[in-house]
Coordinates of C-alpha atoms in Angstrom, one line a residue:
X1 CA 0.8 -29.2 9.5
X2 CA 0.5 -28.8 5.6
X3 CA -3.2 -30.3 4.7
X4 CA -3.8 -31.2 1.5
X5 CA -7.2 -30.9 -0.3
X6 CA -9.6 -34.1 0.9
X7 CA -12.2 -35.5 -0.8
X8 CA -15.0 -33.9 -1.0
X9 CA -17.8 -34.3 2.0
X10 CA -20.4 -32.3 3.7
X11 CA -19.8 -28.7 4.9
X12 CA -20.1 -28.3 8.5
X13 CA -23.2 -26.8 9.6
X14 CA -21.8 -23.5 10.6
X15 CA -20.6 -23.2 6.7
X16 CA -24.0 -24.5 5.1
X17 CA -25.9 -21.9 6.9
X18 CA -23.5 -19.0 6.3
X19 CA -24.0 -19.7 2.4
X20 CA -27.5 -19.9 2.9
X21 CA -27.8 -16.6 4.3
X22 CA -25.5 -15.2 1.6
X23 CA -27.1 -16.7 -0.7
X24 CA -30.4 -14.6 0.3
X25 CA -28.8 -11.5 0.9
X26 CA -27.2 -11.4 -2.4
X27 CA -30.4 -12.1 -4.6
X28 CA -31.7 -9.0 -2.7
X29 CA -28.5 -7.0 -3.6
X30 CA -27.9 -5.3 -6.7
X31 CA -24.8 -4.0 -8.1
X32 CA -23.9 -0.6 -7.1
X33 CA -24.0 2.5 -9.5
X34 CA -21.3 4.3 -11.3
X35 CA -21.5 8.0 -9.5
X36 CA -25.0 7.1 -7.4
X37 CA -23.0 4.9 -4.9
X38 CA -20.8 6.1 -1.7
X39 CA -17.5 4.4 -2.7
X40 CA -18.1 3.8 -6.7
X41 CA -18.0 7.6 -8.1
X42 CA -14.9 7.0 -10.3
X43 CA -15.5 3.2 -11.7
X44 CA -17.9 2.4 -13.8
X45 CA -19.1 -0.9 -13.8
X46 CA -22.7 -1.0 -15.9
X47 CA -20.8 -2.9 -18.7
X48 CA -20.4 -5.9 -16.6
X49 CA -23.3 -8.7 -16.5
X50 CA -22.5 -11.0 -13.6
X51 CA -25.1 -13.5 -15.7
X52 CA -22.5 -14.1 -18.4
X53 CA -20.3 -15.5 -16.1
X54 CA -20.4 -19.4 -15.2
X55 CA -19.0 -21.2 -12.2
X56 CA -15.5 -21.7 -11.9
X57 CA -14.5 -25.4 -12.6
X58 CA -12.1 -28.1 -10.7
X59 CA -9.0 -27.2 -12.8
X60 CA -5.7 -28.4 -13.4
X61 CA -4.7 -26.3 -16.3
X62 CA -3.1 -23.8 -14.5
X63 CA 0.3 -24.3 -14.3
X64 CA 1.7 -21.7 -16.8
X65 CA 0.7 -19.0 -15.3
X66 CA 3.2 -16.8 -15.1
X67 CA 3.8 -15.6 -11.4
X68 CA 4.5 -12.1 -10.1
X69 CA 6.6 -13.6 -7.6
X70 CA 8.4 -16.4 -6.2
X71 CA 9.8 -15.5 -2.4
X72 CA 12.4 -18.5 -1.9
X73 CA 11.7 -21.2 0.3
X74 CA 8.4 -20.7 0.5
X75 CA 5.4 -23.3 1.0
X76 CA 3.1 -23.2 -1.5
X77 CA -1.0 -23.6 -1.3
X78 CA -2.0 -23.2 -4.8
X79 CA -5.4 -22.9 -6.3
X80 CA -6.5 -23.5 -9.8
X81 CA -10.4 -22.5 -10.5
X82 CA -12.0 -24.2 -7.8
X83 CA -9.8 -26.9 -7.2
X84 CA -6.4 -26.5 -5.2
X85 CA -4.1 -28.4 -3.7
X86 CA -1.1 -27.8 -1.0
X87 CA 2.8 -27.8 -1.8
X88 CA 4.4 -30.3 1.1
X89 CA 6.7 -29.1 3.2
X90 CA 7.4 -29.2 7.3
X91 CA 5.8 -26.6 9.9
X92 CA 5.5 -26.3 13.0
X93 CA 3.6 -28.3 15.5
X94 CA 0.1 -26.3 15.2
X95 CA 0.6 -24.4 12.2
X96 CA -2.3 -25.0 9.5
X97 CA -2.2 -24.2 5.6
X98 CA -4.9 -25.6 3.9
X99 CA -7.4 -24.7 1.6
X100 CA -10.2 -22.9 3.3
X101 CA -13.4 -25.6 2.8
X102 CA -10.7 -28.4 4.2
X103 CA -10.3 -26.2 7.3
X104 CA -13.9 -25.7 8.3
X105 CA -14.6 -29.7 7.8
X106 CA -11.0 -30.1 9.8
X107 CA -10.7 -26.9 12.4
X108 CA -14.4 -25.8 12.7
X109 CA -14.0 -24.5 15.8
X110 CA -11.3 -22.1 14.3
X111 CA -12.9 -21.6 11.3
X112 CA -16.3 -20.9 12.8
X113 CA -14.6 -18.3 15.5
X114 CA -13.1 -16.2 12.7
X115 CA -14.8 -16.7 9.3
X116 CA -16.9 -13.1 8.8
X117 CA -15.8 -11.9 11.7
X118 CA -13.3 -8.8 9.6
X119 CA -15.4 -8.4 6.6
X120 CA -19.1 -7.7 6.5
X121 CA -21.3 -9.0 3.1
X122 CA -22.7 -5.4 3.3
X123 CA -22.5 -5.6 -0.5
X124 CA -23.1 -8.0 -3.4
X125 CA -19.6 -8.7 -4.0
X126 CA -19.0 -9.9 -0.6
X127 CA -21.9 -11.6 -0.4
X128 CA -21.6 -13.4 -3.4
X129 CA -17.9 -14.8 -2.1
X130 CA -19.6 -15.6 0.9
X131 CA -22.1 -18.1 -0.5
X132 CA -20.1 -19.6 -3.5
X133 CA -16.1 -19.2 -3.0
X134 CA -15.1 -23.1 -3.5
X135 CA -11.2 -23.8 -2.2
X136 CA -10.1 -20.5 -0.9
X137 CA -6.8 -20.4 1.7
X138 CA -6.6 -20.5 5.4
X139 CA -3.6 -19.9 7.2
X140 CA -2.8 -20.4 11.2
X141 CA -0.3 -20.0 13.2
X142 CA -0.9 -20.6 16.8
X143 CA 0.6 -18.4 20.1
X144 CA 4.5 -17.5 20.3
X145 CA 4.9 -19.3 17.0
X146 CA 7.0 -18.1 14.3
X147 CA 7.7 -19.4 10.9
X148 CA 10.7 -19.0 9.7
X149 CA 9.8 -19.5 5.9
X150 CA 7.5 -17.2 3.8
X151 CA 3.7 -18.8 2.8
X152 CA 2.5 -18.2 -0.7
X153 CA -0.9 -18.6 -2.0
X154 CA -1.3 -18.7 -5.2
X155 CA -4.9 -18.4 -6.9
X156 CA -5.3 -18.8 -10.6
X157 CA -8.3 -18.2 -12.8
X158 CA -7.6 -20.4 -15.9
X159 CA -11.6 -21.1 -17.0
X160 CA -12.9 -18.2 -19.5
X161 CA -16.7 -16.9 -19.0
X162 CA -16.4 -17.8 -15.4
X163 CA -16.5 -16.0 -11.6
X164 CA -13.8 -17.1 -9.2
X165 CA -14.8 -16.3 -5.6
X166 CA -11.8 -16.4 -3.9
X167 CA -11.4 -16.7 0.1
X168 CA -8.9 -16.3 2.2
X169 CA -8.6 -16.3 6.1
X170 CA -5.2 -15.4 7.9
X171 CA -5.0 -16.1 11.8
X172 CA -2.0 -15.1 14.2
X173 CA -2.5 -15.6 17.4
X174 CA -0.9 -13.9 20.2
X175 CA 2.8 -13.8 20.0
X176 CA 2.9 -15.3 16.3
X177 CA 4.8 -14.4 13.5
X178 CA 4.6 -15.2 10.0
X179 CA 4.9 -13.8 6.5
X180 CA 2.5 -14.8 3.7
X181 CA 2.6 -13.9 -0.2
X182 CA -0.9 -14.1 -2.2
X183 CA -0.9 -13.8 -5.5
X184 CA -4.1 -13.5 -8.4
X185 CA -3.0 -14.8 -11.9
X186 CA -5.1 -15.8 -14.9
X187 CA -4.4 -19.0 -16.7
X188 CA -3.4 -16.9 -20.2
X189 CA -3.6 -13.3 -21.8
X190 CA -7.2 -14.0 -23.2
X191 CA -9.2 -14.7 -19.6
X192 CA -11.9 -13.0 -19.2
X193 CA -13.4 -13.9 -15.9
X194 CA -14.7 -11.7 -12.6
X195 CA -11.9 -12.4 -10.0
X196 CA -13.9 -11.7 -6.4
X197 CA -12.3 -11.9 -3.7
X198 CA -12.6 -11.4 0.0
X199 CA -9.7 -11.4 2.5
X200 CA -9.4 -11.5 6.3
X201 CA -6.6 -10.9 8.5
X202 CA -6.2 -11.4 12.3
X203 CA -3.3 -10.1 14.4
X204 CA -3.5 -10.9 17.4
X205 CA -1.7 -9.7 20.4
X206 CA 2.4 -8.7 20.4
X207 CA 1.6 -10.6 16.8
X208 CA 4.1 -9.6 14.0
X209 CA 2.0 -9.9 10.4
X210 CA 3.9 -9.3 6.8
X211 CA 1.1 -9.7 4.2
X212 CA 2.3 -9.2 0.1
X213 CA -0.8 -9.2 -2.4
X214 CA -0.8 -8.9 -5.9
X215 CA -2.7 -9.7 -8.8
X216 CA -1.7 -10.0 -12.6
X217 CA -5.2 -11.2 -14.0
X218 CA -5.7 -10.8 -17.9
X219 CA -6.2 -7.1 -18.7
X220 CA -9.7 -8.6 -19.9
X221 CA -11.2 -9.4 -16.7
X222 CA -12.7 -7.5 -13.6
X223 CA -11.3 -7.6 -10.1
X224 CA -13.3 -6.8 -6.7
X225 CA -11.8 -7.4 -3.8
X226 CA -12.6 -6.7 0.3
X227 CA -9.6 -7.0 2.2
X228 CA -9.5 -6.0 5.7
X229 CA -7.1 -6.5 8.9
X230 CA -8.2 -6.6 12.8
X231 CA -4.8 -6.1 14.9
X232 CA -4.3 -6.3 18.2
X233 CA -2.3 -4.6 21.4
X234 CA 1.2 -4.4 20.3
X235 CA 0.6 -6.1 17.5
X236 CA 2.1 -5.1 13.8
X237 CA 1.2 -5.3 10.1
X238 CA 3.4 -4.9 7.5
X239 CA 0.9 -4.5 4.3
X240 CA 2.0 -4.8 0.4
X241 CA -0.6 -4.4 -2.1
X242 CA 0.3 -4.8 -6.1
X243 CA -1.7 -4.0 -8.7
X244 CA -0.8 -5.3 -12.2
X245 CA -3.7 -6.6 -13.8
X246 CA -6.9 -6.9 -15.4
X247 CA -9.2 -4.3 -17.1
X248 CA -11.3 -2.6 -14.1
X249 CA -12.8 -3.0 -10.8
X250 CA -12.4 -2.0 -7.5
X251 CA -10.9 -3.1 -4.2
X252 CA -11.1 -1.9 -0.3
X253 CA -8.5 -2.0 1.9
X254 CA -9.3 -1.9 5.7
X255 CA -6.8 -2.1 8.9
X256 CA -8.6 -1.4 12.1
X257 CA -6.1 -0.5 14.8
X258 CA -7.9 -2.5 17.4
X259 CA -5.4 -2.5 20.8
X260 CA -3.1 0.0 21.9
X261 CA 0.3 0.3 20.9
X262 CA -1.2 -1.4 17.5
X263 CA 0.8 -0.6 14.1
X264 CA 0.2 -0.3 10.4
X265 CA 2.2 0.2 7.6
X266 CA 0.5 -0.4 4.2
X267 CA 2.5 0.2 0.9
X268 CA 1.1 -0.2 -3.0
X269 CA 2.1 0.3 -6.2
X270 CA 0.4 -0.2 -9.5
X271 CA 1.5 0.4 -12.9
X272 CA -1.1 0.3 -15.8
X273 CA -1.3 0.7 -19.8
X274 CA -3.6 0.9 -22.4
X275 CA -6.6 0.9 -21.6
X276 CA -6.7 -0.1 -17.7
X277 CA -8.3 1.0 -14.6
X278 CA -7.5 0.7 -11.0
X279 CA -9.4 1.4 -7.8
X280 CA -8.0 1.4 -4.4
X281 CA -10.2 2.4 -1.8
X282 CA -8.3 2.6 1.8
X283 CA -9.1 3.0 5.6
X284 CA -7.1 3.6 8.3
X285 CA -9.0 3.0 11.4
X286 CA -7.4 4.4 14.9
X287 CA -9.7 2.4 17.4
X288 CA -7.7 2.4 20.4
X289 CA -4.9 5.0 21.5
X290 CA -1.1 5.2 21.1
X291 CA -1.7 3.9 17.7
X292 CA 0.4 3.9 14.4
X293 CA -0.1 4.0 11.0
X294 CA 1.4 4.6 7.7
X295 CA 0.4 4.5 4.3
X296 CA 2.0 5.3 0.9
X297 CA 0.8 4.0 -2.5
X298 CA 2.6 5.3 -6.1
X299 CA 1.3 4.2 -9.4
X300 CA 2.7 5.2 -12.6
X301 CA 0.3 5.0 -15.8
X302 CA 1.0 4.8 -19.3
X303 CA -1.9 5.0 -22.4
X304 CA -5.1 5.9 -21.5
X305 CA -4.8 3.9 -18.6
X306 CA -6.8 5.7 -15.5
X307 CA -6.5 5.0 -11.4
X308 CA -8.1 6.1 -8.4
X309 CA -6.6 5.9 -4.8
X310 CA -9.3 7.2 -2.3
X311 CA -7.9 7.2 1.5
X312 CA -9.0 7.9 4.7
X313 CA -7.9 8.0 7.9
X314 CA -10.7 7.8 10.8
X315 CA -9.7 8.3 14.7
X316 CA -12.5 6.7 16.8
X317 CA -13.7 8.7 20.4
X318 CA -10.8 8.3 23.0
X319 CA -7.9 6.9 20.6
X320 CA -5.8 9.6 22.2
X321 CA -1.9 9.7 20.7
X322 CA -2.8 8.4 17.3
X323 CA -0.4 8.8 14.8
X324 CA -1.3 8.6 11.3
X325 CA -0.2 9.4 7.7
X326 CA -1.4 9.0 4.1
X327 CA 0.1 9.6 1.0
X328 CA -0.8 8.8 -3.2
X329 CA 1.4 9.5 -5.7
X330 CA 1.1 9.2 -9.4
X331 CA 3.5 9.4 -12.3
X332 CA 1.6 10.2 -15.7
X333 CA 3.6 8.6 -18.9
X334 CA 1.4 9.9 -21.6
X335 CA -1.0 13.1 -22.1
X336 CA -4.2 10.8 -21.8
X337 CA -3.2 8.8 -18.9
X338 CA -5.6 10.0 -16.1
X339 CA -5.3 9.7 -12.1
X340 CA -7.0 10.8 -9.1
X341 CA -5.6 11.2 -5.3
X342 CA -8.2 11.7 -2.9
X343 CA -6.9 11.6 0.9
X344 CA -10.0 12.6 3.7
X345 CA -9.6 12.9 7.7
X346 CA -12.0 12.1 10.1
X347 CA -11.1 12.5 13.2
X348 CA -12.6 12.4 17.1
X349 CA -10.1 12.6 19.5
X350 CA -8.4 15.9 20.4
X351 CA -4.5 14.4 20.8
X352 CA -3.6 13.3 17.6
X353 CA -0.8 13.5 14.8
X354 CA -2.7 13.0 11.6
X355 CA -0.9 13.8 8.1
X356 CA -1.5 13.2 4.2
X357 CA -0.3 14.3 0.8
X358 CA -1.5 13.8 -2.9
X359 CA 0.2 14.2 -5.8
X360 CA -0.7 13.7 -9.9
X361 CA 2.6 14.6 -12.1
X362 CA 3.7 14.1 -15.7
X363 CA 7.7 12.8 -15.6
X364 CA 9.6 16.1 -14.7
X365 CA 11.8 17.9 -17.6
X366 CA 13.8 19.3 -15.5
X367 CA 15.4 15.8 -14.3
X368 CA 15.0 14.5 -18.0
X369 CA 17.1 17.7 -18.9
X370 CA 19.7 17.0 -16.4
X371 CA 20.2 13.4 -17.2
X372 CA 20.0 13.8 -20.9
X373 CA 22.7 16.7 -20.1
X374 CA 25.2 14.3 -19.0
X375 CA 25.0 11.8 -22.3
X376 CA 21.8 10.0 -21.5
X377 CA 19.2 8.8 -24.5
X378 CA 15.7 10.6 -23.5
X379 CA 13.8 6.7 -22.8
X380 CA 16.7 5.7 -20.5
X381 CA 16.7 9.0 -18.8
X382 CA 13.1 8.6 -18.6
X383 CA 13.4 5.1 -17.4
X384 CA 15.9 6.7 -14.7
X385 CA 13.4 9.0 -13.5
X386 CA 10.5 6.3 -12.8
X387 CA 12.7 3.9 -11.3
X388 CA 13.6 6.6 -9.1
X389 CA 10.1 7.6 -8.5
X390 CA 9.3 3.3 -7.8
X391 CA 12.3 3.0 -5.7
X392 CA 11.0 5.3 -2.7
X393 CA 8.4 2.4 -2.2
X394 CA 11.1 -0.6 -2.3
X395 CA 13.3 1.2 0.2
X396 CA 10.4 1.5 2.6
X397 CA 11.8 -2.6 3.3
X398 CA 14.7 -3.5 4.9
X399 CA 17.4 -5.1 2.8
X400 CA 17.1 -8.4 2.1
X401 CA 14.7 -11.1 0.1
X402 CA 11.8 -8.9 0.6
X403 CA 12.9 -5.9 -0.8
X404 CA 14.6 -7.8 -3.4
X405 CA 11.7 -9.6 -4.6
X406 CA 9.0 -6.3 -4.4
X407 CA 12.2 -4.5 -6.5
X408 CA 12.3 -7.5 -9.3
X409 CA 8.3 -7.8 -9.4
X410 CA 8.0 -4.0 -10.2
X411 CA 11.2 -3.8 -12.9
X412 CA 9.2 -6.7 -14.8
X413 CA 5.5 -4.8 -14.8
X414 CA 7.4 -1.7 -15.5
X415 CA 9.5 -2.8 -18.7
X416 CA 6.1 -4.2 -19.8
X417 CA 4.4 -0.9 -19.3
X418 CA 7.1 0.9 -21.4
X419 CA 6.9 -1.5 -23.7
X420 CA 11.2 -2.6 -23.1

């Protein structure tokens, strides 16, 4: 079914309390400091004053927000400030895509079995989310069901001055298939809002997961974001993280390997200018054995523009025959463009296969020699060379939409970044 968003009533019980209790713990939480925090050592975030930012309205001016992406035949749930509403379309019997508040008043009883059950509130940013997101997306897709169309979720922060606590809740049951698109935008160039969001994602057994994520916020606003996976035995996520946007923050990305014979494979690109910053904090987590996972991000950075990818790759007691690998790459455009790779192992089981790599570059001259050899201007040989470097990430996906779309979405940031 394709819910759309009902008049407003009272939160279940379940729901009231949970924001309560986040409520409390985040008045007790401050925010975490720049180099005195596990985690936070490479953004800076004492320039931002939650306080200055209001409550994100019910709005409807939305519209023209420009999207990263668009995968065809997709049904759309899409959120603007705190109000939303749902694209109509067919789905299966038992399938549910509705905003998240409709689902706790509608499903409690699957709402309640899964909300908070992926990410913690350990910190502000969650907890905050967890007491005030308002709309927010929750997708499910019951036993031996699969769609045969993509989802997209589409969350856009028009409102200036304001927080947006985003929330979203994915749910594959045992046998399921699906693929869903999110995607952050702001309402126009000027924004300059806190985009907080919090994401949860549940594969359950011999389930079959493709998840696409990216944001495009104004590069005047801040992004945090907690995003973390639970999969199952036998089951599989396909991961795709984009980062496009706004002017700092910092965002976690979790998969626990929960069930034997579980897989992974997480892939992200960003591409910056100016004066951006990206953080990308990731964890593999091997909790069973005969395990899989795979990791690759690449960013390339232009301007003064700075990133961080910190990733790790933990093997729990007894997850025997894990197999693991990491990898960050980085593609400097300018002499003041500034990045950091930082892979880490930590591993407690005997009878494993764990790999990583790290790389910071500036664009090779031996390549631009070749190419410029053969008749080529130096910015189209140069724009040769980072397709090239982007393309290793788009042919990590089969041919077809998918790769198609992830190819299109990263030629438009990247002719923005050079400035085309």
């Amino acid at each position: 079914m394709a819910s759309s968003s009902a008049t407003a009533t009272a939160e279940p019980a379940f729901l009231a309390a949970r924001r309560e209790r986040a409520v409390r713990l985040s008045e007790s939480l401050e925010l975490p400091q720049f180099k005195g925090h596990a985690g936070w050592e490479f953004t800076d975030i004492s320039g931002l004053d939650l306080a200055a930012y209001g409550a994100s309205p019910a709005s409807t001016n939305g519209n023209a927000a420009v999207s990263i992406f668009e995968p065809a035949a997709a049904l759309e749930l899409r959120q603007i400030d705190a109000g939303a509403s749902v694209a109509s379309g067919e789905l299966p019997p038992g399938v549910i895509v509705s905003t998240l508040e409709d689902a706790a008043r509608e499903h409690p009883e699957l709402v309640e079995r899964h909300l908070g059950t992926v990410v913690a509130g350990e910190d502000i940013f969650v907890a905050r989310n967890d007491a005030d997101f308002r709309g927010g997306a929750f997708v499910y897709v019951p036993a031996g069901v699969a769609l045969e169309h993509p989802i997209l979720l589409t969350a856009v922060q028009a409102a200036t001055g304001t927080e947006l606590d985003r929330r979203t809740l994915i749910v594959l049951e045992e046998g399921a298939q699906a693929e869903v698109w999110e995607q952050y935008l702001s309402g126009s160039e000027e924004v300059d809002g806190v985009f907080n969001t919090v994401v949860e994602l549940v594969v359950g057994d011999a389930a079959r997961l493709r998840y696409v994520c990216g944001q495009s916020l104004s590069e005047h606003s801040w992004i945090f974001g907690a995003q973390r996976a639970e999969i199952g035995r036998d089951a599989s996520l396909d991961w795709v993280a984009l980062g496009f946007g706004s002017a700092r923050g910092r965002v976690r990305m979790e998969t626990r390997l929960g069930g034997p014979g579980a897989e992974a494979r997480v892939t992200g690109a960003y591409a910056t200018h100016g004066r951006q910053h990206v953080d990308f904090d990731t964890t593999q987590e091997h909790a069973a054995p005969n395990t899989t996972s795979d990791l690759a991000f690449r960013g390339v950075l232009q301007g003064r523009s700075t990133a961080v990818w910190k990733g790790n790759i933990i093997v729990d007691p007894g997850a025997q025959k894990t197999d693991a690998f990491q990898e960050s790459r980085n593609l400097l455009l300018s002499k003041r463009a500034h990045a950091d790779a930082i892979p880490g192992l930590e591993i407690q089981a005997n009878d494993v296969r764990c790999t990583h790599a790290a790389a910071v570059a500036q664009v090779d001259p031996d390549q631009l020699f070749y190419l410029r050899s053969h008749g080529l201007p130096e910015p189209d040989a140069k724009r040769l060379v980072i397709e090239g470097f982007l393309a290793a990430l788009v042919e990590r996906f089969e041919p077809g939409p998918v790769r198609e779309v992830l190819g299109d979405a990263l030629e438009r940031r990247l002719s923005l970044v050079l400035g085309d």
